[in-house]
């Protein structure tokens, strides 16, 4: 997803993930787009300080699968939840150093 695609999806109320389902992109009350790691709440900006370059590769961002698309896997942006740190089936991984 491009930066514009990500922002548009977040603004439209869609859940956008980065790398795996543990990371969620959201817009805060100041209008900043952030990536938050849900298990511990740590955050990073979606882009660099200039707002031009993503903090991650475009291919690593995907829209969450809706309940309706579970019956139609072709509508998911990222089949099987594949991505860095993701087990098949979309299960999120622990951050490095905390793996069991």
PDB file of C-alpha atoms in Angstrom:
ATOM      1  CA  UNK A   1       0.000   0.000   0.000  1.00  0.00           C
ATOM      2  CA  UNK A   2       1.222   3.492  -0.744  1.00  0.00           C
ATOM      3  CA  UNK A   3       1.265   6.243   1.863  1.00  0.00           C
ATOM      4  CA  UNK A   4      -1.836   7.775   0.290  1.00  0.00           C
ATOM      5  CA  UNK A   5      -3.604   4.376   0.238  1.00  0.00           C
ATOM      6  CA  UNK A   6      -2.848   3.847   3.935  1.00  0.00           C
ATOM      7  CA  UNK A   7      -4.079   7.293   4.948  1.00  0.00           C
ATOM      8  CA  UNK A   8      -7.243   6.942   2.872  1.00  0.00           C
ATOM      9  CA  UNK A   9      -8.018   3.525   4.381  1.00  0.00           C
ATOM     10  CA  UNK A  10      -7.470   4.777   7.949  1.00  0.00           C
ATOM     11  CA  UNK A  11      -9.594   7.865   7.262  1.00  0.00           C
ATOM     12  CA  UNK A  12     -12.338   5.604   5.878  1.00  0.00           C
ATOM     13  CA  UNK A  13     -12.395   3.618   9.124  1.00  0.00           C
ATOM     14  CA  UNK A  14     -10.621   0.517   7.837  1.00  0.00           C
ATOM     15  CA  UNK A  15      -8.092  -1.258  10.040  1.00  0.00           C
ATOM     16  CA  UNK A  16      -4.639  -1.121   8.496  1.00  0.00           C
ATOM     17  CA  UNK A  17      -1.837  -3.336   9.807  1.00  0.00           C
ATOM     18  CA  UNK A  18       1.912  -3.212   9.301  1.00  0.00           C
ATOM     19  CA  UNK A  19       3.979  -6.411   9.136  1.00  0.00           C
ATOM     20  CA  UNK A  20       1.491  -8.444  11.216  1.00  0.00           C
ATOM     21  CA  UNK A  21      -1.815  -8.021  12.975  1.00  0.00           C
ATOM     22  CA  UNK A  22      -0.109  -6.854  16.178  1.00  0.00           C
ATOM     23  CA  UNK A  23       0.723  -3.516  14.521  1.00  0.00           C
ATOM     24  CA  UNK A  24      -2.159  -1.139  13.768  1.00  0.00           C
ATOM     25  CA  UNK A  25      -2.004   2.164  11.900  1.00  0.00           C
ATOM     26  CA  UNK A  26      -4.223   4.884  13.341  1.00  0.00           C
ATOM     27  CA  UNK A  27      -4.664   8.644  13.334  1.00  0.00           C
ATOM     28  CA  UNK A  28      -4.410  10.424  16.670  1.00  0.00           C
ATOM     29  CA  UNK A  29      -6.378  13.471  17.787  1.00  0.00           C
ATOM     30  CA  UNK A  30      -3.575  15.751  16.503  1.00  0.00           C
ATOM     31  CA  UNK A  31      -3.945  14.309  13.002  1.00  0.00           C
ATOM     32  CA  UNK A  32      -0.726  12.294  13.137  1.00  0.00           C
ATOM     33  CA  UNK A  33      -0.663   8.833  11.563  1.00  0.00           C
ATOM     34  CA  UNK A  34       0.993   6.345  13.908  1.00  0.00           C
ATOM     35  CA  UNK A  35       1.845   2.654  13.996  1.00  0.00           C
ATOM     36  CA  UNK A  36       1.102   1.101  17.396  1.00  0.00           C
ATOM     37  CA  UNK A  37       2.169  -2.324  18.594  1.00  0.00           C
ATOM     38  CA  UNK A  38      -1.025  -3.400  20.356  1.00  0.00           C
ATOM     39  CA  UNK A  39       0.379  -5.791  23.008  1.00  0.00           C
ATOM     40  CA  UNK A  40       2.527  -3.119  24.689  1.00  0.00           C
ATOM     41  CA  UNK A  41       1.267   0.186  23.226  1.00  0.00           C
ATOM     42  CA  UNK A  42       4.607   1.327  21.809  1.00  0.00           C
ATOM     43  CA  UNK A  43       4.284   3.727  18.867  1.00  0.00           C
ATOM     44  CA  UNK A  44       6.230   5.019  15.893  1.00  0.00           C
ATOM     45  CA  UNK A  45       5.201   7.539  13.273  1.00  0.00           C
ATOM     46  CA  UNK A  46       3.870   6.170   9.998  1.00  0.00           C
ATOM     47  CA  UNK A  47       6.490   8.224   8.149  1.00  0.00           C
ATOM     48  CA  UNK A  48       9.841   9.901   8.644  1.00  0.00           C
ATOM     49  CA  UNK A  49       9.995  13.412  10.168  1.00  0.00           C
ATOM     50  CA  UNK A  50       9.365  15.024   6.779  1.00  0.00           C
ATOM     51  CA  UNK A  51       6.248  12.929   6.247  1.00  0.00           C
ATOM     52  CA  UNK A  52       7.468  11.591   2.922  1.00  0.00           C
ATOM     53  CA  UNK A  53       8.930   8.127   3.519  1.00  0.00           C
ATOM     54  CA  UNK A  54       7.085   5.246   5.196  1.00  0.00           C
ATOM     55  CA  UNK A  55       8.586   3.612   8.283  1.00  0.00           C
ATOM     56  CA  UNK A  56       8.206   0.235   6.609  1.00  0.00           C
ATOM     57  CA  UNK A  57       7.918  -1.153   3.106  1.00  0.00           C
ATOM     58  CA  UNK A  58       4.735  -0.526   1.113  1.00  0.00           C
ATOM     59  CA  UNK A  59       4.280  -4.277   0.670  1.00  0.00           C
ATOM     60  CA  UNK A  60       4.197  -4.789   4.454  1.00  0.00           C
ATOM     61  CA  UNK A  61       1.001  -2.758   4.987  1.00  0.00           C
ATOM     62  CA  UNK A  62      -2.377  -4.431   4.569  1.00  0.00           C
ATOM     63  CA  UNK A  63      -6.034  -3.905   5.409  1.00  0.00           C
ATOM     64  CA  UNK A  64      -7.565  -6.173   8.040  1.00  0.00           C
ATOM     65  CA  UNK A  65      -9.712  -8.950   6.743  1.00  0.00           C
ATOM     66  CA  UNK A  66     -13.389  -8.327   7.378  1.00  0.00           C
ATOM     67  CA  UNK A  67     -15.737 -11.042   8.587  1.00  0.00           C
ATOM     68  CA  UNK A  68     -17.434 -11.069   5.181  1.00  0.00           C
ATOM     69  CA  UNK A  69     -14.161 -11.624   3.328  1.00  0.00           C
ATOM     70  CA  UNK A  70     -13.454 -14.772   5.361  1.00  0.00           C
ATOM     71  CA  UNK A  71     -15.705 -16.552   2.885  1.00  0.00           C
ATOM     72  CA  UNK A  72     -13.969 -14.830  -0.021  1.00  0.00           C
ATOM     73  CA  UNK A  73     -10.212 -14.910   0.629  1.00  0.00           C
ATOM     74  CA  UNK A  74      -9.503 -13.234  -2.715  1.00  0.00           C
ATOM     75  CA  UNK A  75     -10.753  -9.930  -1.319  1.00  0.00           C
ATOM     76  CA  UNK A  76      -8.044  -9.758   1.341  1.00  0.00           C
ATOM     77  CA  UNK A  77      -5.125  -7.456   0.590  1.00  0.00           C
ATOM     78  CA  UNK A  78      -2.701 -10.003   1.942  1.00  0.00           C
ATOM     79  CA  UNK A  79      -3.666 -13.681   1.524  1.00  0.00           C
ATOM     80  CA  UNK A  80      -3.226 -15.835   4.637  1.00  0.00           C
ATOM     81  CA  UNK A  81      -1.954 -12.829   6.609  1.00  0.00           C
ATOM     82  CA  UNK A  82       1.507 -13.377   5.165  1.00  0.00           C
ATOM     83  CA  UNK A  83       4.120 -10.878   6.185  1.00  0.00           C
ATOM     84  CA  UNK A  84       7.151 -10.378   8.331  1.00  0.00           C
ATOM     85  CA  UNK A  85       6.667 -12.024  11.717  1.00  0.00           C
ATOM     86  CA  UNK A  86       3.360 -13.675  10.829  1.00  0.00           C
ATOM     87  CA  UNK A  87       2.494 -17.328  11.002  1.00  0.00           C
ATOM     88  CA  UNK A  88       0.170 -18.693   8.345  1.00  0.00           C
ATOM     89  CA  UNK A  89      -3.411 -18.030   9.306  1.00  0.00           C
ATOM     90  CA  UNK A  90      -2.623 -14.477  10.414  1.00  0.00           C
ATOM     91  CA  UNK A  91      -1.442 -15.177  13.970  1.00  0.00           C
ATOM     92  CA  UNK A  92       0.798 -12.357  15.205  1.00  0.00           C
ATOM     93  CA  UNK A  93       4.287 -13.012  16.490  1.00  0.00           C
ATOM     94  CA  UNK A  94       5.884 -11.788  19.679  1.00  0.00           C
ATOM     95  CA  UNK A  95       8.433  -8.991  19.304  1.00  0.00           C
ATOM     96  CA  UNK A  96      12.053 -10.122  19.053  1.00  0.00           C
ATOM     97  CA  UNK A  97      13.442 -11.163  22.383  1.00  0.00           C
ATOM     98  CA  UNK A  98      10.036 -12.228  23.712  1.00  0.00           C
ATOM     99  CA  UNK A  99       9.448 -15.259  21.530  1.00  0.00           C
ATOM    100  CA  UNK A 100       8.542 -18.434  23.339  1.00  0.00           C
TER     101      UNK A 100
END
